[in-house]
Amino acid sequence: MLDHEQPPGAFKHPSTPIVANDETHPDRRERVENIVATVEHGFPAESRFIEPDRASRETIERVHDAEYVDWLEAFCADGGGRIGRTTTGANEATYDAARVAVGAAVAAANHALSGRSGVPYALCRPSGHHAQPTQADGFCFLNNAAIAAEAALATDGVDRVAVVDWDVHHGNGTQEAFYGRDDVLFVSAHHDHGSWSEYHPQEGSLAEDGEGDGAGYTVNVLLPPGTGDRGYERLFERIVEPIVRSYDPDLVLVSAGQDAGTMDPNGRNLVTRGGFRTLGSRVRALADDVADGRLALIQEGGYQTSHLSFATLGVLEGVLDQLVDLEGYGHDDPMAWLDEPTELVDEWLDEAIDYHRAHWPVLSEPADE
């Protein structure tokens, strides 16, 4: 998965004479190399990395149209390049890397369902939650979480899967894959960035809540820029936990994008290592409560290559209920620097609760002023 490379340019955009020097695309291989180093440093006895098998076409086509998969394979075989006027591009290794990433996500879901010990974490690159059934989008080519959910549903005894997406960007591809279905609950908390092109027509709004049999099973929650540890904990308390408990899934998948972290160049939120620790702890307790502990984490975004390591370490600390004392840092986050606008976060959460209560009466009343 390290061989996948985005085209060069000015950060995530094409090169321009306005900028004298190009800058590495945010989806750089150092992201996952740093995570590996941090996990092995923090959990030397507990962690074990396993190379996944490449996903088969049959597995991939549970979500993606065959014509799109054919196009992606041919596009990469021809050397890749930037896709239209987007921030997403590929090289000759991208299709193979995406198949390995899908294989990792499916292996993580299978591990969670197997009853084996340990918490499976798929360190996927490229990410997947923006990839739609018929097109690439947002640095994503194949939808790792959606394909893992489909693989789980093909397993005996699995009737419902919950996907919790805390990446700072809307998981529009996952939404698109299950929009008319009730066997996958999709809960996405994200910025109010709306649609950003014809490659990303979904808005992630409250009103995008599913259709037909899927009405109510897409739960979008908008969070204002600056949302931090407290806001995300309130999100879980007031929305994620009540709805997932009411849904009662057989498996909980997390699209774990740590780009809600402080310092992230593609997000404007303030979640610290401690905040991600809380998210990991709460989602583990939730899975224990409703899914007999069947939980799998699937890496999505996170682009500040140093802070991503601390943020992901925090998630795993919470999931494993184990603090790591880092030399020079202890249990702290060295990049935490701003307080969040708590009143604004509560206002936005109240609005989401007011809207989604029509489908989920389990939701609490809005917080008192």
PDB file of C-alpha atoms in Angstrom, residues 79-250:
ATOM      1  CA  GLY A  79       0.305   4.886 -15.519  1.00  0.00           C
ATOM      2  CA  GLY A  80      -2.564   6.687 -13.781  1.00  0.00           C
ATOM      3  CA  GLY A  81      -2.606  10.446 -13.348  1.00  0.00           C
ATOM      4  CA  ARG A  82      -4.962  13.031 -11.951  1.00  0.00           C
ATOM      5  CA  ILE A  83      -8.672  12.211 -12.333  1.00  0.00           C
ATOM      6  CA  GLY A  84     -10.232  15.140 -14.150  1.00  0.00           C
ATOM      7  CA  ARG A  85      -9.979  18.459 -12.313  1.00  0.00           C
ATOM      8  CA  THR A  86     -10.000  16.826  -8.886  1.00  0.00           C
ATOM      9  CA  THR A  87      -7.566  16.473  -6.001  1.00  0.00           C
ATOM     10  CA  THR A  88      -7.459  12.700  -6.535  1.00  0.00           C
ATOM     11  CA  GLY A  89      -4.989  10.802  -8.649  1.00  0.00           C
ATOM     12  CA  ALA A  90      -3.269   7.479  -9.061  1.00  0.00           C
ATOM     13  CA  ASN A  91      -0.129   5.814 -10.312  1.00  0.00           C
ATOM     14  CA  GLU A  92       0.553   2.375 -11.731  1.00  0.00           C
ATOM     15  CA  ALA A  93       0.448   0.806  -8.243  1.00  0.00           C
ATOM     16  CA  THR A  94      -2.844   2.309  -7.068  1.00  0.00           C
ATOM     17  CA  TYR A  95      -5.281  -0.394  -8.185  1.00  0.00           C
ATOM     18  CA  ASP A  96      -3.203  -3.124  -6.582  1.00  0.00           C
ATOM     19  CA  ALA A  97      -2.769  -1.044  -3.409  1.00  0.00           C
ATOM     20  CA  ALA A  98      -6.526  -0.470  -3.249  1.00  0.00           C
ATOM     21  CA  ARG A  99      -7.154  -4.222  -3.543  1.00  0.00           C
ATOM     22  CA  VAL A 100      -4.780  -4.815  -0.631  1.00  0.00           C
ATOM     23  CA  ALA A 101      -6.514  -2.092   1.409  1.00  0.00           C
ATOM     24  CA  VAL A 102      -9.887  -3.743   0.785  1.00  0.00           C
ATOM     25  CA  GLY A 103      -8.361  -7.073   1.766  1.00  0.00           C
ATOM     26  CA  ALA A 104      -7.209  -5.554   5.051  1.00  0.00           C
ATOM     27  CA  ALA A 105     -10.675  -4.183   5.830  1.00  0.00           C
ATOM     28  CA  VAL A 106     -12.384  -7.481   5.016  1.00  0.00           C
ATOM     29  CA  ALA A 107      -9.824  -9.387   7.095  1.00  0.00           C
ATOM     30  CA  ALA A 108     -10.473  -7.049  10.028  1.00  0.00           C
ATOM     31  CA  ALA A 109     -14.238  -7.610   9.790  1.00  0.00           C
ATOM     32  CA  ASN A 110     -13.729 -11.378   9.537  1.00  0.00           C
ATOM     33  CA  HIS A 111     -11.455 -11.306  12.576  1.00  0.00           C
ATOM     34  CA  ALA A 112     -14.066  -9.418  14.565  1.00  0.00           C
ATOM     35  CA  LEU A 113     -16.705 -12.012  13.673  1.00  0.00           C
ATOM     36  CA  SER A 114     -14.454 -14.996  14.333  1.00  0.00           C
ATOM     37  CA  GLY A 115     -14.375 -14.712  18.114  1.00  0.00           C
ATOM     38  CA  ARG A 116     -10.585 -14.574  18.134  1.00  0.00           C
ATOM     39  CA  SER A 117      -8.872 -12.366  20.686  1.00  0.00           C
ATOM     40  CA  GLY A 118      -7.588  -8.892  19.940  1.00  0.00           C
ATOM     41  CA  VAL A 119      -9.095  -5.857  18.241  1.00  0.00           C
ATOM     42  CA  PRO A 120      -8.589  -5.868  14.465  1.00  0.00           C
ATOM     43  CA  TYR A 121      -7.387  -2.614  12.944  1.00  0.00           C
ATOM     44  CA  ALA A 122      -7.064  -2.287   9.153  1.00  0.00           C
ATOM     45  CA  LEU A 123      -4.317   0.209   8.338  1.00  0.00           C
ATOM     46  CA  CYS A 124      -5.698   0.966   4.878  1.00  0.00           C
ATOM     47  CA  ARG A 125      -4.068   3.095   2.222  1.00  0.00           C
ATOM     48  CA  PRO A 126      -5.612   4.396   0.053  1.00  0.00           C
ATOM     49  CA  SER A 127      -8.600   5.280   2.200  1.00  0.00           C
ATOM     50  CA  GLY A 128     -12.067   4.329   1.038  1.00  0.00           C
ATOM     51  CA  HIS A 129     -15.076   6.143   2.479  1.00  0.00           C
ATOM     52  CA  HIS A 130     -15.425   8.650  -0.377  1.00  0.00           C
ATOM     53  CA  ALA A 131     -15.268   5.983  -3.108  1.00  0.00           C
ATOM     54  CA  GLN A 132     -18.734   5.578  -4.620  1.00  0.00           C
ATOM     55  CA  PRO A 133     -20.033   2.527  -6.500  1.00  0.00           C
ATOM     56  CA  THR A 134     -19.221   4.097  -9.878  1.00  0.00           C
ATOM     57  CA  GLN A 135     -16.363   6.542  -9.267  1.00  0.00           C
ATOM     58  CA  ALA A 136     -13.315   7.513  -7.268  1.00  0.00           C
ATOM     59  CA  ASP A 137     -13.466  10.553  -5.015  1.00  0.00           C
ATOM     60  CA  GLY A 138     -11.569  12.314  -2.235  1.00  0.00           C
ATOM     61  CA  PHE A 139      -8.299  10.308  -2.451  1.00  0.00           C
ATOM     62  CA  CYS A 140     -10.395   7.069  -2.371  1.00  0.00           C
ATOM     63  CA  PHE A 141     -10.790   4.397  -5.070  1.00  0.00           C
ATOM     64  CA  LEU A 142     -12.437   1.335  -3.486  1.00  0.00           C
ATOM     65  CA  ASN A 143     -14.679   1.674  -0.442  1.00  0.00           C
ATOM     66  CA  ASN A 144     -12.933  -0.388   2.212  1.00  0.00           C
ATOM     67  CA  ALA A 145     -15.591  -0.027   4.931  1.00  0.00           C
ATOM     68  CA  ALA A 146     -18.545  -0.623   2.620  1.00  0.00           C
ATOM     69  CA  ILE A 147     -16.973  -3.739   1.116  1.00  0.00           C
ATOM     70  CA  ALA A 148     -16.101  -5.015   4.600  1.00  0.00           C
ATOM     71  CA  ALA A 149     -19.730  -4.494   5.649  1.00  0.00           C
ATOM     72  CA  GLU A 150     -20.950  -6.413   2.587  1.00  0.00           C
ATOM     73  CA  ALA A 151     -18.511  -9.236   3.317  1.00  0.00           C
ATOM     74  CA  ALA A 152     -19.818  -9.413   6.879  1.00  0.00           C
ATOM     75  CA  LEU A 153     -23.444  -9.494   5.704  1.00  0.00           C
ATOM     76  CA  ALA A 154     -22.563 -12.459   3.489  1.00  0.00           C
ATOM     77  CA  THR A 155     -21.560 -14.338   6.661  1.00  0.00           C
ATOM     78  CA  ASP A 156     -24.057 -16.608   8.433  1.00  0.00           C
ATOM     79  CA  GLY A 157     -25.574 -14.976  11.495  1.00  0.00           C
ATOM     80  CA  VAL A 158     -24.901 -11.378  10.452  1.00  0.00           C
ATOM     81  CA  ASP A 159     -28.059  -9.448   9.577  1.00  0.00           C
ATOM     82  CA  ARG A 160     -27.142  -5.871  10.531  1.00  0.00           C
ATOM     83  CA  VAL A 161     -23.909  -3.867  10.478  1.00  0.00           C
ATOM     84  CA  ALA A 162     -23.368  -0.411  11.960  1.00  0.00           C
ATOM     85  CA  VAL A 163     -20.709   1.835  10.392  1.00  0.00           C
ATOM     86  CA  VAL A 164     -19.598   4.750  12.570  1.00  0.00           C
ATOM     87  CA  ASP A 165     -17.575   7.293  10.598  1.00  0.00           C
ATOM     88  CA  TRP A 166     -15.756   9.956  12.639  1.00  0.00           C
ATOM     89  CA  ASP A 167     -13.555  11.188   9.787  1.00  0.00           C
ATOM     90  CA  VAL A 168     -13.904  14.981   9.577  1.00  0.00           C
ATOM     91  CA  HIS A 169     -15.250  14.639   6.024  1.00  0.00           C
ATOM     92  CA  HIS A 170     -18.587  13.102   5.106  1.00  0.00           C
ATOM     93  CA  GLY A 171     -18.399   9.414   4.182  1.00  0.00           C
ATOM     94  CA  ASN A 172     -20.400  10.032   1.027  1.00  0.00           C
ATOM     95  CA  GLY A 173     -19.344   6.846  -0.734  1.00  0.00           C
ATOM     96  CA  THR A 174     -20.444   4.648   2.151  1.00  0.00           C
ATOM     97  CA  GLN A 175     -23.719   6.561   2.307  1.00  0.00           C
ATOM     98  CA  GLU A 176     -24.253   6.029  -1.412  1.00  0.00           C
ATOM     99  CA  ALA A 177     -23.623   2.278  -1.145  1.00  0.00           C
ATOM    100  CA  PHE A 178     -26.353   1.696   1.454  1.00  0.00           C
ATOM    101  CA  TYR A 179     -28.733   4.638   1.010  1.00  0.00           C
ATOM    102  CA  GLY A 180     -31.788   2.514   0.228  1.00  0.00           C
ATOM    103  CA  ARG A 181     -31.124  -0.309   2.701  1.00  0.00           C
ATOM    104  CA  ASP A 182     -31.822  -1.049   6.340  1.00  0.00           C
ATOM    105  CA  ASP A 183     -29.222  -3.789   6.901  1.00  0.00           C
ATOM    106  CA  VAL A 184     -26.453  -1.178   7.305  1.00  0.00           C
ATOM    107  CA  LEU A 185     -26.755   1.761   9.684  1.00  0.00           C
ATOM    108  CA  PHE A 186     -24.425   4.563   8.649  1.00  0.00           C
ATOM    109  CA  VAL A 187     -23.629   7.309  11.171  1.00  0.00           C
ATOM    110  CA  SER A 188     -21.270  10.024   9.909  1.00  0.00           C
ATOM    111  CA  ALA A 189     -20.094  13.081  11.892  1.00  0.00           C
ATOM    112  CA  HIS A 190     -18.387  15.668   9.720  1.00  0.00           C
ATOM    113  CA  HIS A 191     -17.924  19.277   8.680  1.00  0.00           C
ATOM    114  CA  ASP A 192     -20.661  21.055   6.765  1.00  0.00           C
ATOM    115  CA  HIS A 193     -18.600  21.091   3.567  1.00  0.00           C
ATOM    116  CA  GLY A 194     -21.440  20.073   1.249  1.00  0.00           C
ATOM    117  CA  SER A 195     -20.947  18.806  -2.287  1.00  0.00           C
ATOM    118  CA  TRP A 196     -17.556  19.719  -3.723  1.00  0.00           C
ATOM    119  CA  SER A 197     -17.906  18.675  -7.398  1.00  0.00           C
ATOM    120  CA  GLU A 198     -19.699  16.345  -9.774  1.00  0.00           C
ATOM    121  CA  TYR A 199     -17.409  13.675  -8.364  1.00  0.00           C
ATOM    122  CA  HIS A 200     -18.875  14.298  -4.898  1.00  0.00           C
ATOM    123  CA  PRO A 201     -22.575  15.197  -5.383  1.00  0.00           C
ATOM    124  CA  GLN A 202     -23.677  14.164  -1.894  1.00  0.00           C
ATOM    125  CA  GLU A 203     -23.927  16.987   0.645  1.00  0.00           C
ATOM    126  CA  GLY A 204     -23.832  15.079   3.947  1.00  0.00           C
ATOM    127  CA  SER A 205     -26.776  17.154   5.159  1.00  0.00           C
ATOM    128  CA  LEU A 206     -29.302  16.181   7.806  1.00  0.00           C
ATOM    129  CA  ALA A 207     -31.890  15.733   5.049  1.00  0.00           C
ATOM    130  CA  GLU A 208     -29.795  13.005   3.404  1.00  0.00           C
ATOM    131  CA  ASP A 209     -31.208  10.338   5.716  1.00  0.00           C
ATOM    132  CA  GLY A 210     -31.899   7.440   3.384  1.00  0.00           C
ATOM    133  CA  GLU A 211     -34.695   6.441   1.059  1.00  0.00           C
ATOM    134  CA  GLY A 212     -37.131   3.545   0.707  1.00  0.00           C
ATOM    135  CA  ASP A 213     -36.170   0.705   3.049  1.00  0.00           C
ATOM    136  CA  GLY A 214     -33.167   2.790   4.080  1.00  0.00           C
ATOM    137  CA  ALA A 215     -35.143   5.794   5.335  1.00  0.00           C
ATOM    138  CA  GLY A 216     -33.608   6.844   8.640  1.00  0.00           C
ATOM    139  CA  TYR A 217     -30.622   4.508   8.419  1.00  0.00           C
ATOM    140  CA  THR A 218     -28.284   7.242   7.189  1.00  0.00           C
ATOM    141  CA  VAL A 219     -27.591   9.542  10.126  1.00  0.00           C
ATOM    142  CA  ASN A 220     -25.536  12.594   9.184  1.00  0.00           C
ATOM    143  CA  VAL A 221     -24.370  14.859  12.007  1.00  0.00           C
ATOM    144  CA  LEU A 222     -22.803  18.203  11.136  1.00  0.00           C
ATOM    145  CA  LEU A 223     -20.109  19.558  13.451  1.00  0.00           C
ATOM    146  CA  PRO A 224     -18.730  23.107  13.370  1.00  0.00           C
ATOM    147  CA  PRO A 225     -15.049  23.790  12.785  1.00  0.00           C
ATOM    148  CA  GLY A 226     -13.222  23.790  16.102  1.00  0.00           C
ATOM    149  CA  THR A 227     -15.083  20.803  17.562  1.00  0.00           C
ATOM    150  CA  GLY A 228     -12.772  19.099  20.040  1.00  0.00           C
ATOM    151  CA  ASP A 229     -12.677  16.426  22.715  1.00  0.00           C
ATOM    152  CA  ARG A 230     -15.793  17.510  24.565  1.00  0.00           C
ATOM    153  CA  GLY A 231     -17.856  17.908  21.395  1.00  0.00           C
ATOM    154  CA  TYR A 232     -17.062  14.433  20.119  1.00  0.00           C
ATOM    155  CA  GLU A 233     -17.807  12.901  23.505  1.00  0.00           C
ATOM    156  CA  ARG A 234     -21.171  14.690  23.490  1.00  0.00           C
ATOM    157  CA  LEU A 235     -21.748  13.371  19.958  1.00  0.00           C
ATOM    158  CA  PHE A 236     -21.325   9.821  21.241  1.00  0.00           C
ATOM    159  CA  GLU A 237     -23.409  10.388  24.372  1.00  0.00           C
ATOM    160  CA  ARG A 238     -26.334  12.069  22.664  1.00  0.00           C
ATOM    161  CA  ILE A 239     -26.478  10.546  19.173  1.00  0.00           C
ATOM    162  CA  VAL A 240     -24.116   7.691  18.298  1.00  0.00           C
ATOM    163  CA  GLU A 241     -24.631   5.483  21.337  1.00  0.00           C
ATOM    164  CA  PRO A 242     -28.441   5.783  21.590  1.00  0.00           C
ATOM    165  CA  ILE A 243     -28.977   5.133  17.880  1.00  0.00           C
ATOM    166  CA  VAL A 244     -26.505   2.238  17.575  1.00  0.00           C
ATOM    167  CA  ARG A 245     -27.948   0.616  20.712  1.00  0.00           C
ATOM    168  CA  SER A 246     -31.442   0.955  19.293  1.00  0.00           C
ATOM    169  CA  TYR A 247     -30.315  -0.543  15.971  1.00  0.00           C
ATOM    170  CA  ASP A 248     -28.679  -3.527  17.748  1.00  0.00           C
ATOM    171  CA  PRO A 249     -26.113  -4.516  15.074  1.00  0.00           C
ATOM    172  CA  ASP A 250     -24.222  -7.783  14.830  1.00  0.00           C
TER     173      ASP A 250
END
